[in-house]
Structure formats: C-alpha cells, structure tokens
Short mmCIF file of C-alpha atoms in Angstrom, two decimals:
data_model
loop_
_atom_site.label_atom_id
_atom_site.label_comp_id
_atom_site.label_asym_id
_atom_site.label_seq_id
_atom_site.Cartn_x
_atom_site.Cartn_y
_atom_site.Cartn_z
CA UNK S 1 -6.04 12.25 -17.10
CA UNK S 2 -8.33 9.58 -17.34
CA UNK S 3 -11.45 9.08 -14.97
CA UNK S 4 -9.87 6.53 -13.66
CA UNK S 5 -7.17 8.31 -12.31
CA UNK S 6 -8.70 11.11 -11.50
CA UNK S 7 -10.87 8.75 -8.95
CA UNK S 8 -7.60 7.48 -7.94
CA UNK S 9 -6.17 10.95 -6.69
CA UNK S 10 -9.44 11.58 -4.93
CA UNK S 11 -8.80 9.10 -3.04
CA UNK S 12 -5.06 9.36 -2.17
CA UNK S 13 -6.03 12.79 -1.40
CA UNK S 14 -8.56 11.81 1.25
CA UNK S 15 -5.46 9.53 2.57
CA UNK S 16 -3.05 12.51 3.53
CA UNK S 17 -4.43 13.73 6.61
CA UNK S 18 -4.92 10.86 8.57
CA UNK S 19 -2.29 7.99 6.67
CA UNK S 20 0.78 9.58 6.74
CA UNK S 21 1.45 10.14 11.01
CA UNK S 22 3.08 6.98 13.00
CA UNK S 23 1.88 7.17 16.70
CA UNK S 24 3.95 4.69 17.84
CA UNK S 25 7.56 5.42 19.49
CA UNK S 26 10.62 4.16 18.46
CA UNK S 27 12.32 1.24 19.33
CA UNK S 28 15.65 0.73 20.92
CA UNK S 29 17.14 -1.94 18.42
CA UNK S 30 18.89 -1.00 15.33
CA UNK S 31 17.69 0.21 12.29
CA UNK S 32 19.59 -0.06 8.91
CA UNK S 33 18.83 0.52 4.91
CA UNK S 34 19.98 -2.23 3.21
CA UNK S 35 20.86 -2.65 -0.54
CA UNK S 36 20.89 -6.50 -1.80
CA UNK S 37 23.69 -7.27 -3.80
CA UNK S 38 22.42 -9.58 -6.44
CA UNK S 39 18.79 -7.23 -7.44
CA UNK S 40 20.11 -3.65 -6.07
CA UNK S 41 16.83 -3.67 -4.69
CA UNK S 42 16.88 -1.78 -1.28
CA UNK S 43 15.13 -2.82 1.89
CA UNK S 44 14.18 -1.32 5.75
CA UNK S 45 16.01 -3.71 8.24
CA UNK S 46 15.04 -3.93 11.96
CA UNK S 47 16.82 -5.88 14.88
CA UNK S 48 14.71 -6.00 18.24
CA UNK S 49 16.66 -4.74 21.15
CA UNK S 50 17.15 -7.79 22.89
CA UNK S 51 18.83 -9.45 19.31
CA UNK S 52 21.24 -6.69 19.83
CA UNK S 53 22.21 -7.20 23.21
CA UNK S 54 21.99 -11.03 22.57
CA UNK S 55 24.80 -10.65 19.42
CA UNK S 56 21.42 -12.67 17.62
CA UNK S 57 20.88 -14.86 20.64
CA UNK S 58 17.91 -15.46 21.56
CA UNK S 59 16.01 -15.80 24.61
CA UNK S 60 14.57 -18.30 26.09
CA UNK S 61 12.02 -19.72 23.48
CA UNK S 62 11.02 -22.90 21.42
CA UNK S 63 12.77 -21.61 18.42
CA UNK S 64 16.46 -20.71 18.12
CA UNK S 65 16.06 -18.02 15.71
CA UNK S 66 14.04 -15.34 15.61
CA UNK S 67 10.91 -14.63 13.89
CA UNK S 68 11.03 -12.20 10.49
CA UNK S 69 8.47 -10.14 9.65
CA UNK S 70 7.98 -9.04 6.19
CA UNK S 71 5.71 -5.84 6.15
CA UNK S 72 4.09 -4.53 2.56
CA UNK S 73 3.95 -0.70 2.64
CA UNK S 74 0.55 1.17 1.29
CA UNK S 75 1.26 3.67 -1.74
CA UNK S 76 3.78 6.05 -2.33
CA UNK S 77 4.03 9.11 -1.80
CA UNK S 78 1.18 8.53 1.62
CA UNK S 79 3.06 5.50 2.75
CA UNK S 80 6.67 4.19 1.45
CA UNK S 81 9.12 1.11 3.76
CA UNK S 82 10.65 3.57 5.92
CA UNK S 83 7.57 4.15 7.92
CA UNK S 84 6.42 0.75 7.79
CA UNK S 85 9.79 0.05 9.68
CA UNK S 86 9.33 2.67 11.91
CA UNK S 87 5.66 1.62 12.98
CA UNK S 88 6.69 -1.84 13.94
CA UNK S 89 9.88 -1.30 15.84
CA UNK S 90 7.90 -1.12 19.19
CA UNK S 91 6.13 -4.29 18.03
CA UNK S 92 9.74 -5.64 17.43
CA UNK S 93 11.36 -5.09 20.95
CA UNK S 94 8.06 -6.30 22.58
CA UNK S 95 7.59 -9.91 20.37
CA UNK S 96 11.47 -10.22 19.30
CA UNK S 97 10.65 -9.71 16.03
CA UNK S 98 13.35 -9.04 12.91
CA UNK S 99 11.00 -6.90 10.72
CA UNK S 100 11.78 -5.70 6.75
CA UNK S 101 10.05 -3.79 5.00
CA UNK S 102 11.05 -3.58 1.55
CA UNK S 103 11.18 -0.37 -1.11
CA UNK S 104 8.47 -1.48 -3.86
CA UNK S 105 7.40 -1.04 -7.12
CA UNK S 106 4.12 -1.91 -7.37
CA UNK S 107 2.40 0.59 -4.20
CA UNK S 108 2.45 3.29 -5.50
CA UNK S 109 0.32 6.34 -6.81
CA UNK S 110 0.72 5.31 -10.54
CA UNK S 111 0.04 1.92 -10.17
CA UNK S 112 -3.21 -0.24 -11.40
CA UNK S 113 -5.90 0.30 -9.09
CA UNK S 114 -7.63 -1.84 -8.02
CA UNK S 115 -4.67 -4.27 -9.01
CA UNK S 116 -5.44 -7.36 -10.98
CA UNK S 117 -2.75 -8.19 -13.13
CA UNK S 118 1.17 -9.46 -12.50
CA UNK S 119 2.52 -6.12 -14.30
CA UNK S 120 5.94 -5.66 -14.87
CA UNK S 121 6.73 -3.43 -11.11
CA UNK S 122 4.79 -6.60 -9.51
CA UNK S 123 7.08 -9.18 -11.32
CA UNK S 124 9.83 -6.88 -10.66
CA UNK S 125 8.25 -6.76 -7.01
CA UNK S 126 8.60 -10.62 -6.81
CA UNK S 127 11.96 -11.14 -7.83
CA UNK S 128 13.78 -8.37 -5.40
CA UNK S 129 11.45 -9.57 -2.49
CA UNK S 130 12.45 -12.77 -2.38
CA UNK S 131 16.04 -11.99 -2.79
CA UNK S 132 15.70 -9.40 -0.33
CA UNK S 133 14.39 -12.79 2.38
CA UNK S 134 17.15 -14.60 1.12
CA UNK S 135 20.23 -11.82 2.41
CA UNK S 136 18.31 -11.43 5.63
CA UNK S 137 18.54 -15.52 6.24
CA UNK S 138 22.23 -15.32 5.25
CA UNK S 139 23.22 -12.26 7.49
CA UNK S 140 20.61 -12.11 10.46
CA UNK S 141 19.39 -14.69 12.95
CA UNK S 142 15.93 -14.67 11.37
CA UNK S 143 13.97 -18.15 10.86
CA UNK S 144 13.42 -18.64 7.43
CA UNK S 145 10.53 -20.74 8.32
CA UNK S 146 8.99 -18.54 10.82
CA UNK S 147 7.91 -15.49 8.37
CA UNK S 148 4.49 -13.19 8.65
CA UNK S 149 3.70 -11.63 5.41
CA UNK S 150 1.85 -8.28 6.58
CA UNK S 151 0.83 -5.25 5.19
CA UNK S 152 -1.10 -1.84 5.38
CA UNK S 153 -3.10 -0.36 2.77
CA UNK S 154 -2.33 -1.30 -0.96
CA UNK S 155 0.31 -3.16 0.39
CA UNK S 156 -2.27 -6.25 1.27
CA UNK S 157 -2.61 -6.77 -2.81
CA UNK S 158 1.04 -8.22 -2.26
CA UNK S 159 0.77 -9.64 1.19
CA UNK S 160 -1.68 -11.81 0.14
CA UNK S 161 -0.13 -12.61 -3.20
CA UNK S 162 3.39 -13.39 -2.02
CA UNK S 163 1.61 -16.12 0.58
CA UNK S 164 -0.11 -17.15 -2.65
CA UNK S 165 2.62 -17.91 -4.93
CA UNK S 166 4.70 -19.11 -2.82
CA UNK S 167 3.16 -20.76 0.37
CA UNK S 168 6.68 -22.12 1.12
CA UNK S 169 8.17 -19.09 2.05
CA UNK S 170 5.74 -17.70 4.97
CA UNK S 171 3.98 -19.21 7.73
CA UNK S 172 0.97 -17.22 8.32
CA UNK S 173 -0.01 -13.80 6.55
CA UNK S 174 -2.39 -10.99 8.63
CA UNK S 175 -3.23 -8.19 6.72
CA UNK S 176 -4.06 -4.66 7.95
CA UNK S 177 -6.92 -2.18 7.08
CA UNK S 178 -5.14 -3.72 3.45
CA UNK S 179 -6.89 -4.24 -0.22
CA UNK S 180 -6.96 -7.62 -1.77
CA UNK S 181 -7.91 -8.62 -5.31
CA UNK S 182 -9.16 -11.89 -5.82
CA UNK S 183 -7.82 -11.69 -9.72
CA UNK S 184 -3.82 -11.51 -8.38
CA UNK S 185 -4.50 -15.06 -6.58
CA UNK S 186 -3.72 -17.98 -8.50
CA UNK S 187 -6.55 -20.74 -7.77
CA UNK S 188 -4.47 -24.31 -8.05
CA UNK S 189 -2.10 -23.34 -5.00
CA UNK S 190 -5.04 -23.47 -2.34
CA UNK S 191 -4.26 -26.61 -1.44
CA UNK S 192 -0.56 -26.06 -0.90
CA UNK S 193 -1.62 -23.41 1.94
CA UNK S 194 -5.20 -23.97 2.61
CA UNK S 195 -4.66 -26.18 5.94
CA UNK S 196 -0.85 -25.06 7.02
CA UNK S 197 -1.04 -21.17 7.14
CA UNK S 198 -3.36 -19.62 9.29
CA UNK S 199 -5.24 -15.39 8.13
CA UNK S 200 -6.13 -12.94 9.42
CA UNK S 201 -7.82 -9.60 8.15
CA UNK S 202 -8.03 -6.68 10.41
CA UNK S 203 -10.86 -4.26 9.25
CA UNK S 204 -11.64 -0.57 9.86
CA UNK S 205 -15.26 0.36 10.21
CA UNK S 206 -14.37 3.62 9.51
CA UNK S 207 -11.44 2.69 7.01
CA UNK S 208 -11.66 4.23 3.37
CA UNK S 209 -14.53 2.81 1.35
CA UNK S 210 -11.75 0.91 -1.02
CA UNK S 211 -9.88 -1.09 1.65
CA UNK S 212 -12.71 -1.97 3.65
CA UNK S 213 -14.51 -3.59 0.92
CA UNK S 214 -11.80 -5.06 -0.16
CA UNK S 215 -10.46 -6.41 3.34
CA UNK S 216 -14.23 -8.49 3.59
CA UNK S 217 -13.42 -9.65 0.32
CA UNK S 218 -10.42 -11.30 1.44
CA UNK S 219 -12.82 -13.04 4.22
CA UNK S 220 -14.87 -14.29 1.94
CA UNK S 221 -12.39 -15.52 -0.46
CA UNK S 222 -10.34 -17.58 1.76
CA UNK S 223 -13.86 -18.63 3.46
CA UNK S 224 -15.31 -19.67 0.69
CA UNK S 225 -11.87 -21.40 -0.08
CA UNK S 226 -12.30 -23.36 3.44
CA UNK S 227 -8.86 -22.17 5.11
CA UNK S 228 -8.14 -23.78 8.38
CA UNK S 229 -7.62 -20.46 10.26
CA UNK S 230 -9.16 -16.81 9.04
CA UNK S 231 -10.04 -14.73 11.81
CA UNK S 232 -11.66 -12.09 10.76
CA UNK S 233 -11.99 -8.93 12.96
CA UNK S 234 -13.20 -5.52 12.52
CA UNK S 235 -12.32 -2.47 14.48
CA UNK S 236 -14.60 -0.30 16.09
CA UNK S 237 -14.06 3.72 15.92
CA UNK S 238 -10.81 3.01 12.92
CA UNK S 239 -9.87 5.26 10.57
CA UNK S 240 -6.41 4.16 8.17
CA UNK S 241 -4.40 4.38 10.79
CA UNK S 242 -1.40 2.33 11.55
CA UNK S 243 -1.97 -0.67 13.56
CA UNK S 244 0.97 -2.74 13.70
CA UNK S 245 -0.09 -4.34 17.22
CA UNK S 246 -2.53 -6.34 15.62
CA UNK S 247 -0.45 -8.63 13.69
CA UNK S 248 1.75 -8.49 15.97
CA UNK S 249 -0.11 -10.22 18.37
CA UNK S 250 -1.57 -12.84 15.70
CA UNK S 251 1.90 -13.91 14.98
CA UNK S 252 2.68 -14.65 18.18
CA UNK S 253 -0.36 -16.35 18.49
CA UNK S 254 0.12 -18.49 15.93
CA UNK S 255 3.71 -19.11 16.71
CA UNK S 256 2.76 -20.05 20.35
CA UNK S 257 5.35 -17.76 22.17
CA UNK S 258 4.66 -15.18 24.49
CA UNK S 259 5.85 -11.55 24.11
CA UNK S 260 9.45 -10.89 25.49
CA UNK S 261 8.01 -7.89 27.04
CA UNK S 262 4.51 -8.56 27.90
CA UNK S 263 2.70 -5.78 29.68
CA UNK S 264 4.21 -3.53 27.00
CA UNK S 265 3.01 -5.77 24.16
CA UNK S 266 -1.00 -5.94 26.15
CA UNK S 267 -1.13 -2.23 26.32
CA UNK S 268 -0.75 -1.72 23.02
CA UNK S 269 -3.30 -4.08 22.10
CA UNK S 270 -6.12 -2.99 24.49
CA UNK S 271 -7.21 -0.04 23.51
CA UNK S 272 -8.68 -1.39 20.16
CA UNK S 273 -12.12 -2.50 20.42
CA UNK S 274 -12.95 -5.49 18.20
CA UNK S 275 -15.07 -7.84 17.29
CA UNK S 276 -15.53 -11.24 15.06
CA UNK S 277 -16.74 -10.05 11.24
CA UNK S 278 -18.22 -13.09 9.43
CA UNK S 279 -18.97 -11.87 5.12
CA UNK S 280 -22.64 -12.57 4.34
CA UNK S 281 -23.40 -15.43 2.39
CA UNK S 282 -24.36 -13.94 -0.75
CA UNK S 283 -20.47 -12.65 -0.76
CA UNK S 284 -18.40 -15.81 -0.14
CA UNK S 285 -20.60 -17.61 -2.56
CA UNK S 286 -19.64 -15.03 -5.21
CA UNK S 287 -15.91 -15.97 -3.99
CA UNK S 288 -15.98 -19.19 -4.51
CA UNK S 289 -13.98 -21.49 -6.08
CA UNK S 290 -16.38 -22.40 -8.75
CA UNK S 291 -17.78 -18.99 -9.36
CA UNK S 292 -13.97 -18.18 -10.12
CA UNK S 293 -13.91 -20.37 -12.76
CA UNK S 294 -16.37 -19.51 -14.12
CA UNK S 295 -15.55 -15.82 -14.54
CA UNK S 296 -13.43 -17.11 -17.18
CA UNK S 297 -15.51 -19.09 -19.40
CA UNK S 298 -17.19 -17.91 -22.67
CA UNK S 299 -20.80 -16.14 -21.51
CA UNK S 300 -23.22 -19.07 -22.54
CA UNK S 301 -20.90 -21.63 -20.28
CA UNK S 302 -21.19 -18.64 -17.49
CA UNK S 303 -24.30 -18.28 -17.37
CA UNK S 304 -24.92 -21.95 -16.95
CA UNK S 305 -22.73 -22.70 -13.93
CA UNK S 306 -24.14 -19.46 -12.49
CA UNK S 307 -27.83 -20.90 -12.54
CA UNK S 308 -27.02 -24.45 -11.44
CA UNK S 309 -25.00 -22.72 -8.34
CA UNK S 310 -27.69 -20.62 -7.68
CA UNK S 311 -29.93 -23.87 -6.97
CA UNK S 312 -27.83 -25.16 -4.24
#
C-alpha cells in the first residue's frame, strides 16, 4: 500500500464515528430505487409528501413543477446515495423538494484523492448522471430548470464539477462540509455560469482538516473568478455531520419561494450558528484566473507571470 493510501485510510478511519449516523427523521413521501433504462445506472428517488397527495400537483407557487435536487454522496463505504436520500427527506416535505441521489463511481474509498483528473468512474459518473436527470424529467413533476447540485463530503468534487461542465443543467449549486479541486474545473465555461448561478459553501470549523481546506478553496476560486453570488458561511461547533438544512434553505432562497411547511423548515435551521467566511487575500489570488494558467506553462514562462502578478 502506498503512502498515499495509507494517508487515505487514516482518514476514512477518523470519518466512521461521527459520518456515518443521519439525525434527521424520515419523511412521509415516497421513497423508491430506481434503475435507468438506457445506462443501468441506479439512483435514490424522493417525492415530498405533499407531491404525493397532489398526484405531482403542486401547491400554490410561481412554478408549476417542482424543484429537483440532485445530492452527491461522500465516499463509500462511510457515505453511499441511500443515506443521502434519507437525510434530505425532511428537507423534502418541508421545501417540496424531488431529491435524487444517485449510486456513484467516483466517491469512493479507492478513488484519487484529492481528485484532479476526469478518470474513467468520473466519465462514467457523467454519463449515468445526466441520464439519470433526464428519466426523472420524463417520469416526475420535477423542473428541469429548477435543479440544486449539492453534496456532502467527497461528493462536492462532483457537485461543483457537474455545475461546471454543464451550467445548463442546474440553477444554483451549495455544497456541504464538501472537497473541491480546482484542477476538475474547466476555466473557459466561467462565463457561461459566472453571473446566472448563484454558490454557496457551507464550512465546518471543526470539519476534517481535508474538506475544510478544501471548502475555502472553493471560496476563493469562484471569488477570485468574480461570481455574482458565493456566500460563504462557516459553522460554529461542526463536526462532518449531515446538514442537509442548509442547502435547503439556500435553494429556496434563491428560488424565491417560501417553505411549504415553514416553522418546520426554521427549526431545523436555527440551531446552527453561522457566520460570513471571506478567504484571505493571499488565497484567492493564488485562485485566480491567471495564476491558473499559469500552472500550466513551461517553468521559465511561470515564473514570469508569477512575479509580474505579484507587483499588482
């Protein structure tokens, strides 16, 4: 085993205890495993309660259809899409919220780590993912142009790199206590996204050393990139635990509806104490755009745009 493995199980170990439990109760919708025809890929389906009493109806709202969130589960064997389902059915009934969580590839205990490359379980990943959104539009209710791309754990290296690739299929993405790697996100599609979908990054202060670096990162990359919205928050007293509430609450937010169950949906939310986390300088100025580019030059040519930044 290598040593970076071995660092890898250290950490996964550390993960057990604490990643594994799901606090919140059950919903009162129905739940369903799924198996899309054309990929075989399987998927976690969630209707909210009121969908099901509705027959897909919805109540009374701007939109006709109902919101679909698609939630990135952290690494297998600590995490997997069942209990990302199960963590967000609450959320569900509360918002009216169609939630899927699909079985992946790419999170699990074998995988690169950090990630930084499109390997073969990502690309396999990409293509059951988006056939998985496509059977939901064709047999649910859900709004194919209201979808959150969410996540918890190393599911954020794909939250943020589905909304990357391809900005037309989500409207806002709001990771959780997630990873991010800056090398998955492909630089000329910024401008597709940069002023239409709004971020957020919900931080731990007491989160595993990985994922909380790696959640400011994300701050500071889509800072330094100049997005419209990135609200940035970081949690006092949190551990990895699962926080569904949070995104939950951005989404709906950022779709301007209020929760079909209200009170339920501000309980949930109040406990957590939280407050505005802006990157220091020195970090979004290593995430920018230009320093990016030049990661990838020869060393002379690096070292050049490095000192003529530097004397901004």
């Amino acid at each position: 085993m290598s040593t970076k493995q071995l660092s890898l199980f250290v950490f996964l170990g550390l993960v057990v205890p604490t990643g594994c439990a799901i606090p919140q109760p059950r919903g009162l919708g129905t739940y369903a495993r799924i198996q899309e025809p054309s990929t075989q890929a399987w998927y976690h389906l969630y209707l909210p309660v009121d969908y099901v009493k509705s027959n897909g109806r919805r109540p009374v709202s701007p939109f006709k259809k109902w919101p679909l969130v698609m939630t990135f589960h952290g690494m297998k064997p600590y995490d997997n899409a069942h209990p990302q389902e199960r963590e967000w059915e609450a959320q569900a009934d509360m918002y009216g919220y169609i939630v899927c969580a699909p079985e992946l590839h790419t999170c699990d205990s074998f995988m690169e780590f950090p990630l930084t490359k499109e390997h073969d379980y990502v690309l396999e990943d990409k293509r059951n993912v988006l056939a998985i959104m496509d059977h939901i539009f064709s047999t649910t209710a859900a709004d194919p142009t209201k979808v959150l791309s969410t996540s918890w754990s190393s599911g954020g290296y794909l939250a943020h790199y589905f909304v990357n690739r391809f900005p037309d299929r989500f409207f806002c993405v709001a990771t959780r206590l997630s990873n991010f790697s800056a090398k998955l996100m492909v630089e000329d599609n910024v401008p597709l996204y940069r002023d239409r979908i709004p971020v957020a990054v919900f931080i731990g202060d007491g989160d595993f050393a990985a994922c909380k670096r790696e959640s400011q990162e994300a701050v500071a990359w889509y800072q330094a990139r100049e997005f419209r919205v990135v609200r940035s928050m970081m949690i006092e007293h949190m551990g990895h635990g699962r926080i569904p509430q949070t995104a939950a609450a951005f989404f709906a937010d950022q779709l301007g509806i209020q929760p079909l169950h209200p009170v339920a949906a501000a309980k949930t939310v109040a406990p957590l104490l939280m407050t505005e986390y802006d990157p220091p300088k020195e970090m979004i100025a290593r995430f920018s755009p230009v320093m990016s580019v030049a990661s990838s030059l020869p060393r002379g040519q690096k070292q050049i745009v490095q000192s003529l930044t530097s004397h901004e």
